PDB file of C-alpha atoms in Angstrom:
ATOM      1  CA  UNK A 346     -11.929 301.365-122.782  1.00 44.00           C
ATOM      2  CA  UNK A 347      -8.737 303.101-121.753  1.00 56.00           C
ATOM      3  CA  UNK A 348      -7.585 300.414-119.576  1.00 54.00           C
ATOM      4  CA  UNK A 349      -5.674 296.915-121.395  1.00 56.00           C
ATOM      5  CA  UNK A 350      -5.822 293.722-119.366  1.00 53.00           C
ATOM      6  CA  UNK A 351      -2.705 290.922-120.297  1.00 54.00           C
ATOM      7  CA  UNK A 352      -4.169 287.317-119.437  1.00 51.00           C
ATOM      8  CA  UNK A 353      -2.346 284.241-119.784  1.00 53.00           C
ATOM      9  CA  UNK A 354      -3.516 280.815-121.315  1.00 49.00           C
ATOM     10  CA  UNK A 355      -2.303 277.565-121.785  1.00 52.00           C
ATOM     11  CA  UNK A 356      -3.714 274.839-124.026  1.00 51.00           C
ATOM     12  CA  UNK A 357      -5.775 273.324-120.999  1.00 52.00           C
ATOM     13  CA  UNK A 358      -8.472 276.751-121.293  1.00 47.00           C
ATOM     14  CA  UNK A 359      -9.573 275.455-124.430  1.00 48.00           C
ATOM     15  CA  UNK A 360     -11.225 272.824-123.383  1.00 49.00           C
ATOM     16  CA  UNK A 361     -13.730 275.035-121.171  1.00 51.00           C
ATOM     17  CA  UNK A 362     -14.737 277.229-124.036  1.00 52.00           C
ATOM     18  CA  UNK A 363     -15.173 280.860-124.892  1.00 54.00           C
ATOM     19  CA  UNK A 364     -17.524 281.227-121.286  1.00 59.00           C
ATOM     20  CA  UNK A 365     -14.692 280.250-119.280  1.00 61.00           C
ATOM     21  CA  UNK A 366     -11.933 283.096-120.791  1.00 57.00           C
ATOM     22  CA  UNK A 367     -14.695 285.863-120.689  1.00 63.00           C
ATOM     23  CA  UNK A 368     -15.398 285.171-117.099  1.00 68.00           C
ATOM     24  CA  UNK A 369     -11.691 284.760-116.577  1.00 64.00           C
ATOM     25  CA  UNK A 370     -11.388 288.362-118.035  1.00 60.00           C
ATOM     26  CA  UNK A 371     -14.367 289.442-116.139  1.00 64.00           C
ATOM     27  CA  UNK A 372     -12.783 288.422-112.628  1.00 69.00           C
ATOM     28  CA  UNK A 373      -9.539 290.352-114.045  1.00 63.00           C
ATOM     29  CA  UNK A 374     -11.265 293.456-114.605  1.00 62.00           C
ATOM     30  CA  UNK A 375     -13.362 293.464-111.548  1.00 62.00           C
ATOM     31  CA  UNK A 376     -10.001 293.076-109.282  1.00 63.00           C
ATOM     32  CA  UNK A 377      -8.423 295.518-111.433  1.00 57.00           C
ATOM     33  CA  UNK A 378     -11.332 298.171-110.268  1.00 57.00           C
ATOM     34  CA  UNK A 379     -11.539 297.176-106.475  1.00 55.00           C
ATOM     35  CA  UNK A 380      -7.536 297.668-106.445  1.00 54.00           C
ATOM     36  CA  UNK A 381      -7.640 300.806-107.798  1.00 52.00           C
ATOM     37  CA  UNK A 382     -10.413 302.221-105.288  1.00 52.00           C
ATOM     38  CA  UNK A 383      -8.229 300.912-102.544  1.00 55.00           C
ATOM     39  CA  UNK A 384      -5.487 302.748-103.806  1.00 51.00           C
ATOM     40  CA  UNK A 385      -7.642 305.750-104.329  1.00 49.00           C
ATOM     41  CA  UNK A 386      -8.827 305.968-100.753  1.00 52.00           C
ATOM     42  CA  UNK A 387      -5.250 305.289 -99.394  1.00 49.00           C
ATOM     43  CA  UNK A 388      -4.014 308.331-100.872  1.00 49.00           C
ATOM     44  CA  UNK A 389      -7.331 310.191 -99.792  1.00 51.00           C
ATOM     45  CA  UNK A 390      -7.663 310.778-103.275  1.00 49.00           C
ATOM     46  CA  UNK A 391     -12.105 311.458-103.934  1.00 48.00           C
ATOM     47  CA  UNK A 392     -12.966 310.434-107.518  1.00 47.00           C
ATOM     48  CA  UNK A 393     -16.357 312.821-108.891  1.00 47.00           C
ATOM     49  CA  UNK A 394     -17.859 311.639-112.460  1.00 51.00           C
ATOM     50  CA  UNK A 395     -17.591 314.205-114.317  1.00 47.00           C
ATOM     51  CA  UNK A 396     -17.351 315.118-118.101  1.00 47.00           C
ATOM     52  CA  UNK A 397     -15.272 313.172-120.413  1.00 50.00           C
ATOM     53  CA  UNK A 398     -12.632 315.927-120.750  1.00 51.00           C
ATOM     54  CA  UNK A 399     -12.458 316.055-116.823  1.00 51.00           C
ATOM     55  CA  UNK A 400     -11.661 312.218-116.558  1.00 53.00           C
ATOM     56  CA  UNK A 401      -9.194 311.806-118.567  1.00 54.00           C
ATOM     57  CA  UNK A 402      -6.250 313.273-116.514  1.00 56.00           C
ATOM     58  CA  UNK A 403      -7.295 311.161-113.183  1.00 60.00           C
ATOM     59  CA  UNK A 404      -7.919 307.867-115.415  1.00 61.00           C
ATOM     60  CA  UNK A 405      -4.366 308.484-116.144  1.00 72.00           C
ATOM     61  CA  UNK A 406      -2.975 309.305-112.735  1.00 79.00           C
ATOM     62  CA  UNK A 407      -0.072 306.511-111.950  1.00 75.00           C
ATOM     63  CA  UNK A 408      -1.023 306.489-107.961  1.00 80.00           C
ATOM     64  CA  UNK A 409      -4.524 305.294-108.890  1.00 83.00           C
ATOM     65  CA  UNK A 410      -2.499 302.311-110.186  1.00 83.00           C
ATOM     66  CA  UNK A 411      -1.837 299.366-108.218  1.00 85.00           C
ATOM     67  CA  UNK A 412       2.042 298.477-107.639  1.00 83.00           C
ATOM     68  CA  UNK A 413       1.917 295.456-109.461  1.00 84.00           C
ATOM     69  CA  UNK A 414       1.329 297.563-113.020  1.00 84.00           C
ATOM     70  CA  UNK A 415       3.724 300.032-111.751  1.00 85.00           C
ATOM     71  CA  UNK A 416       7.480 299.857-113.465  1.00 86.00           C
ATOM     72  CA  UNK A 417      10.392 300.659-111.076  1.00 86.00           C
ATOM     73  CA  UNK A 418      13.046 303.026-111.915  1.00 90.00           C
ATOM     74  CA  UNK A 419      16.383 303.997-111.429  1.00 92.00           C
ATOM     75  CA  UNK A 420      19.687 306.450-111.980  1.00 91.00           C
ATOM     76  CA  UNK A 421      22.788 305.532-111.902  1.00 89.00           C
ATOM     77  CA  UNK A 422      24.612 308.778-109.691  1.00 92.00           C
ATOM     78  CA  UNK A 423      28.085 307.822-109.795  1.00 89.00           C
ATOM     79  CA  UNK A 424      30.237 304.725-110.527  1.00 85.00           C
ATOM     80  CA  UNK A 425      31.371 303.259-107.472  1.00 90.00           C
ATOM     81  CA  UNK A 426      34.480 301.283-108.278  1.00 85.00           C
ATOM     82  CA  UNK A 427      35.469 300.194-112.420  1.00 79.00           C
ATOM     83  CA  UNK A 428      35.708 296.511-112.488  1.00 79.00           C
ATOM     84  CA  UNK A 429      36.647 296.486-116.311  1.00 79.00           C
ATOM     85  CA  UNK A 430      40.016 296.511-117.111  1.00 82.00           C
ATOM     86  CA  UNK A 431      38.862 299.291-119.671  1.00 88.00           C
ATOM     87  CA  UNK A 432      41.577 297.053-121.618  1.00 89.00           C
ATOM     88  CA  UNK A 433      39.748 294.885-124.834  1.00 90.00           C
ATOM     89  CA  UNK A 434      41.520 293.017-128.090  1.00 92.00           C
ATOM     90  CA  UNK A 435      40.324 293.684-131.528  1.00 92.00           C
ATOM     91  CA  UNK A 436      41.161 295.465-134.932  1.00 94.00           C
ATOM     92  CA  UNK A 437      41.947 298.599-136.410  1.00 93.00           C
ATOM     93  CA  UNK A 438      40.178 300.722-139.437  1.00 92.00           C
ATOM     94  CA  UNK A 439      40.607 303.299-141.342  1.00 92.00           C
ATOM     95  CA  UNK A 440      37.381 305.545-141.088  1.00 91.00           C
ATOM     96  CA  UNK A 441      34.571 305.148-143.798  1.00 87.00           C
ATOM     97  CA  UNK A 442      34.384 308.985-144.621  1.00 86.00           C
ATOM     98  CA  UNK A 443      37.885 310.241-145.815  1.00 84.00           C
ATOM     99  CA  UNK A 444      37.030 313.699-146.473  1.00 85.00           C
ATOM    100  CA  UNK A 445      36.171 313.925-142.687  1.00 85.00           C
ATOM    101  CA  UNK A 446      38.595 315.850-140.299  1.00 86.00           C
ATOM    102  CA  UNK A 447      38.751 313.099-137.922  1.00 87.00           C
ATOM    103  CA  UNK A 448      39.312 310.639-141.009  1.00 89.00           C
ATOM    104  CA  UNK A 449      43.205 312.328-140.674  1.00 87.00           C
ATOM    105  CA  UNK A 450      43.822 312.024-137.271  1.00 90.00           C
ATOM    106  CA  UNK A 451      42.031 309.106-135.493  1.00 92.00           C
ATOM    107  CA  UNK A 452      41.348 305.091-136.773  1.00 93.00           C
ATOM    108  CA  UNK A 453      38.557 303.440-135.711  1.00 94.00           C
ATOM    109  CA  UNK A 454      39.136 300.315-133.311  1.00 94.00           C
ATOM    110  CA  UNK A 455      36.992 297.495-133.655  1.00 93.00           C
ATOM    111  CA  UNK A 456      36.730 294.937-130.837  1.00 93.00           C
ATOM    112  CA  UNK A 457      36.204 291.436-130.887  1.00 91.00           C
ATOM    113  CA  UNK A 458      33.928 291.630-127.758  1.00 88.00           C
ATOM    114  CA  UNK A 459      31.047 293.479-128.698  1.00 88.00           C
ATOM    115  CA  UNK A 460      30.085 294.175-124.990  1.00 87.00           C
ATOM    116  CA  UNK A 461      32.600 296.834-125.478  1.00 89.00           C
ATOM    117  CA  UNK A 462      32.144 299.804-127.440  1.00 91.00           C
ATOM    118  CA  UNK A 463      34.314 300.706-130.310  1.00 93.00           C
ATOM    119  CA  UNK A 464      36.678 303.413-129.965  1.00 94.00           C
ATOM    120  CA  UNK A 465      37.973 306.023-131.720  1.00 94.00           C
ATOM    121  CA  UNK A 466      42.326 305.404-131.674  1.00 94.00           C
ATOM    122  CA  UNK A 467      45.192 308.293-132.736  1.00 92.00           C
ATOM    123  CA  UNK A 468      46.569 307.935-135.621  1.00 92.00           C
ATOM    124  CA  UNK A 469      50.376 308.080-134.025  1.00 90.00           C
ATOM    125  CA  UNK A 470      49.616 305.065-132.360  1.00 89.00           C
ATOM    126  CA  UNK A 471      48.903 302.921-134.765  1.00 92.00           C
ATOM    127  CA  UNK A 472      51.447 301.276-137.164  1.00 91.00           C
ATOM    128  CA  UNK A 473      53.734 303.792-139.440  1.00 88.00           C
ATOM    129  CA  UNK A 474      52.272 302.146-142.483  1.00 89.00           C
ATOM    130  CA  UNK A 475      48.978 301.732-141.607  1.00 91.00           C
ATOM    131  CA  UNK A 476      47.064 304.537-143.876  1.00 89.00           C
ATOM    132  CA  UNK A 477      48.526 303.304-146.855  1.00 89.00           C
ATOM    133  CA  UNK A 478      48.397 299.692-146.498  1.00 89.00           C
ATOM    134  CA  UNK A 479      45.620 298.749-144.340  1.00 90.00           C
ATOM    135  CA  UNK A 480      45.068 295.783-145.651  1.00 90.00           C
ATOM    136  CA  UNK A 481      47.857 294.576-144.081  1.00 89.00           C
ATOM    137  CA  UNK A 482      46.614 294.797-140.492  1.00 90.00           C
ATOM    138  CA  UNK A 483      42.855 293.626-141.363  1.00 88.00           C
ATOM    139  CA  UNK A 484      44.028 290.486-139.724  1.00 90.00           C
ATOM    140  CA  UNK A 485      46.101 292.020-136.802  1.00 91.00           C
ATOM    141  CA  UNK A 486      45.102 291.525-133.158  1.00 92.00           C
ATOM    142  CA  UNK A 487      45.590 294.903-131.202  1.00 93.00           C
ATOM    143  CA  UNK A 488      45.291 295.738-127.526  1.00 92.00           C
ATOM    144  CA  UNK A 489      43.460 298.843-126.589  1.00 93.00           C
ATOM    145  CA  UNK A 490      42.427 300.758-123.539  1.00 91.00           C
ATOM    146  CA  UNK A 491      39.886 302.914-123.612  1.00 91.00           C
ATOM    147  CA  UNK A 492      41.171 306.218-121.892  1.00 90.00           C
ATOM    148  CA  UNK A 493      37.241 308.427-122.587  1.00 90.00           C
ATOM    149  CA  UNK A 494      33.928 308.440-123.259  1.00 89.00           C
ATOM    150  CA  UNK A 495      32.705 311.999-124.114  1.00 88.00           C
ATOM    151  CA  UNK A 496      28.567 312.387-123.688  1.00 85.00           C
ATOM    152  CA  UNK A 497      27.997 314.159-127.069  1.00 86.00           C
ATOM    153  CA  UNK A 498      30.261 311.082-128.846  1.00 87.00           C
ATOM    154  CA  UNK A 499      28.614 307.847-130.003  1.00 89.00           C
ATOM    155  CA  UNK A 500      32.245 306.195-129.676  1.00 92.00           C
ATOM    156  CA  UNK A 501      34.938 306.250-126.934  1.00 92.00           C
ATOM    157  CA  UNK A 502      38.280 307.118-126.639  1.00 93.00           C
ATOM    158  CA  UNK A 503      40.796 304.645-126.950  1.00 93.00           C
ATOM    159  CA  UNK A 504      44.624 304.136-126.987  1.00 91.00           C
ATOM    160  CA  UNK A 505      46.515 301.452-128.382  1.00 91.00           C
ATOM    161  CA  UNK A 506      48.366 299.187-126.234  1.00 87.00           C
ATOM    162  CA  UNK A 507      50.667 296.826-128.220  1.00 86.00           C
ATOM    163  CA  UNK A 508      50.238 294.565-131.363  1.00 87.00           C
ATOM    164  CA  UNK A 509      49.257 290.559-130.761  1.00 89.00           C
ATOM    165  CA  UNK A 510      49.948 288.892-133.666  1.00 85.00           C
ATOM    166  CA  UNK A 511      47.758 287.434-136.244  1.00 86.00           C
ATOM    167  CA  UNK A 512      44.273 286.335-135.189  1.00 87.00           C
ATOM    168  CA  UNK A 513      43.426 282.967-135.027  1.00 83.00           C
ATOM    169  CA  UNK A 514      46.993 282.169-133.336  1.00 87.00           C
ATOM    170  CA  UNK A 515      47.290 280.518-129.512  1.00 89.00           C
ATOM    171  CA  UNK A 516      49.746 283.202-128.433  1.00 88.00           C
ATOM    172  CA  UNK A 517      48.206 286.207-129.924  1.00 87.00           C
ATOM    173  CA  UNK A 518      44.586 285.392-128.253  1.00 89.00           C
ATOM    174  CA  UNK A 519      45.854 283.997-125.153  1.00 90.00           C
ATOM    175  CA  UNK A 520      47.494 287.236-124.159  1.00 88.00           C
ATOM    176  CA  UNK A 521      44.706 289.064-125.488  1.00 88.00           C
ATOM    177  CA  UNK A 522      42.270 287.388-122.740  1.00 88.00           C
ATOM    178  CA  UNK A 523      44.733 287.650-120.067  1.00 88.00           C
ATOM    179  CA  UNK A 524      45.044 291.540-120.404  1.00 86.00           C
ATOM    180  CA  UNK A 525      41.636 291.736-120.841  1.00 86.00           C
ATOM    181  CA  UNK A 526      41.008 290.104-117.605  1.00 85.00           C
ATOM    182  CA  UNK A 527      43.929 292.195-115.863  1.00 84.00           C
ATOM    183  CA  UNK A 528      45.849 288.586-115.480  1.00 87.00           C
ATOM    184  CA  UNK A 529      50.044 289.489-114.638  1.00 85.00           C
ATOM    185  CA  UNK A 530      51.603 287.518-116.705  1.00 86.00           C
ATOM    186  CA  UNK A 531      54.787 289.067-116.687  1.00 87.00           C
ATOM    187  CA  UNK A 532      58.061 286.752-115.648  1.00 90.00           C
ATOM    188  CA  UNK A 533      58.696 286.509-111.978  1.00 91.00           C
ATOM    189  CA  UNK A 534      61.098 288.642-110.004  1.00 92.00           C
ATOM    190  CA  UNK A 535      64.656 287.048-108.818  1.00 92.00           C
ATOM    191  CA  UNK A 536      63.166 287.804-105.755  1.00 92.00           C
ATOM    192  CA  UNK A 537      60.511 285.548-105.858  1.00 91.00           C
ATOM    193  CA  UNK A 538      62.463 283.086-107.973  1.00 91.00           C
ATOM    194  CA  UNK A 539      65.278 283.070-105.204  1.00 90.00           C
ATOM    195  CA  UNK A 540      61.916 281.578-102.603  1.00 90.00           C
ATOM    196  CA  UNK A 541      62.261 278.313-105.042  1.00 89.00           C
ATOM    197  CA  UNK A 542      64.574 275.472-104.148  1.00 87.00           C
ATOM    198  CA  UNK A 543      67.719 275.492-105.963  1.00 85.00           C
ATOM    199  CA  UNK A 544      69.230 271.875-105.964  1.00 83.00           C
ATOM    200  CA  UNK A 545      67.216 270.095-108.636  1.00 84.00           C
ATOM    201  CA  UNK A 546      65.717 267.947-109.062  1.00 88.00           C
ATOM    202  CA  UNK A 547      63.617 268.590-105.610  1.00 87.00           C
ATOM    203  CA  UNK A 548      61.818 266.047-103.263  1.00 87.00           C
ATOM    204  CA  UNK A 549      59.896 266.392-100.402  1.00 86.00           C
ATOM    205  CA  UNK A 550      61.868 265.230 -97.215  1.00 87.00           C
ATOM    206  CA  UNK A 551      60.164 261.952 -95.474  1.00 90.00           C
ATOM    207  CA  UNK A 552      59.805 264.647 -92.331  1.00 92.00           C
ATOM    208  CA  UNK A 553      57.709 266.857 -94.367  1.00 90.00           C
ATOM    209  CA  UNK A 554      55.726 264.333 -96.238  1.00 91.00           C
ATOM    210  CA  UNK A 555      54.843 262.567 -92.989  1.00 92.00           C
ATOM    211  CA  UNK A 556      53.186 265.703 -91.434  1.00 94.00           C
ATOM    212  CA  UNK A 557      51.239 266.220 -94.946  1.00 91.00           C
ATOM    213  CA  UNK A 558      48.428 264.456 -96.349  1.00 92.00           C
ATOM    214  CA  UNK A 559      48.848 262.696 -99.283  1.00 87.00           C
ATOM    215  CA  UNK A 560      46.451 263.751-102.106  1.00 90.00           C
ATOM    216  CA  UNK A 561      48.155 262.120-104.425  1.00 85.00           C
TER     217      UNK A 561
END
């Protein structure tokens, strides 16, 4: 009775009747009980009937179970490399509870991803108007980083980056998904500028465009 068997159907076992899915369930159980005595005598484990009381700790044992029914676990030990820019675009709050502490120092940042979590942002970095006119920034694109993630915190630590623009905008999002994705976007150096040709407008020499295949 302790023991719950998951079947399958499709629509084609109801044309064999009830018969057919209590045999089905019958073959199910029997397997069940000559994996488990397999499993018991690999692990030279010697199973005595006893009282009720006595059974109900080895009924219970996991290395009685086969490994099919068994769920695999893991821990994650330590983090490897960060592949996240730790960078994300969203909005800025004030907090809900204005007789809190933290209500006076920190906002609360909001981002438009919800893969990443929402962050708790200072105060000084956000704009000089910002407690007393909020309203004004409800639509305002922001970039954060998130610097922390304390254990005892349900939110992380962020800090704010720069202002976007308005949402909704090309610009505003566009840079937004590049510094999310750790794209430079920044202007080229004269140094790499001064690699360019210079006479414009530029064509490629009949020498060069005979050695080159023409994809054109």
């Amino acid at each position: 009775p302790d023991v719950i068997i998951e079947a399958q159907f499709d629509d084609n076992d109801e044309e064999y009747g009830q018969d057919h899915l209590q045999d089905m369930l019958a073959d199910d159980i029997k397997k069940f009980s000559l994996d488990t005595g397999e499993k018991a005598k690999a692990v030279g484990i010697v199973c005595v009937r006893g009282t009720k009381q006595d059974d109900g700790p080895k009924a219970n044992d996991p290395r009685l179970l086969p490994d099919r029914l068994l769920q695999r676990t893991a821990k994650v030990v330590y983090i490897l490399e960060k592949k996240h820019s730790r960078a994300a675009t969203g909005f800025i709050k004030l907090l809900a509870d204005k007789n809190s502490e933290l209500f006076k120092r920190c906002a609360m940042f909001s981002p438009v991803d919800h893969r990443v979590p929402r962050a708790y942002v200072s105060l000084a970095d956000c704009p000089p108007d910002f407690v007393t006119r909020p309203e004004d920034y409800s639509n305002m694109l922001f970039i954060c980083r998130i610097v922390d993630w304390k254990e005892d915190s349900n939110f992380a630590t962020g800090q704010l980056a720069k202002s976007l623009g308005q949402a909704g905008e090309i610009e505003p999002e566009t840079e937004g998904i590049l510094m999310e994705y750790g794209v430079d976007f920044s202007d080229f150096s004269p140094e790499a500028l001064a690699c360019l040709p210079q006479s414009l407008p530029w064509v490629i020499s009949p020498g060069e465009l005979a050695k080159r295949r023409d994809l054109r």
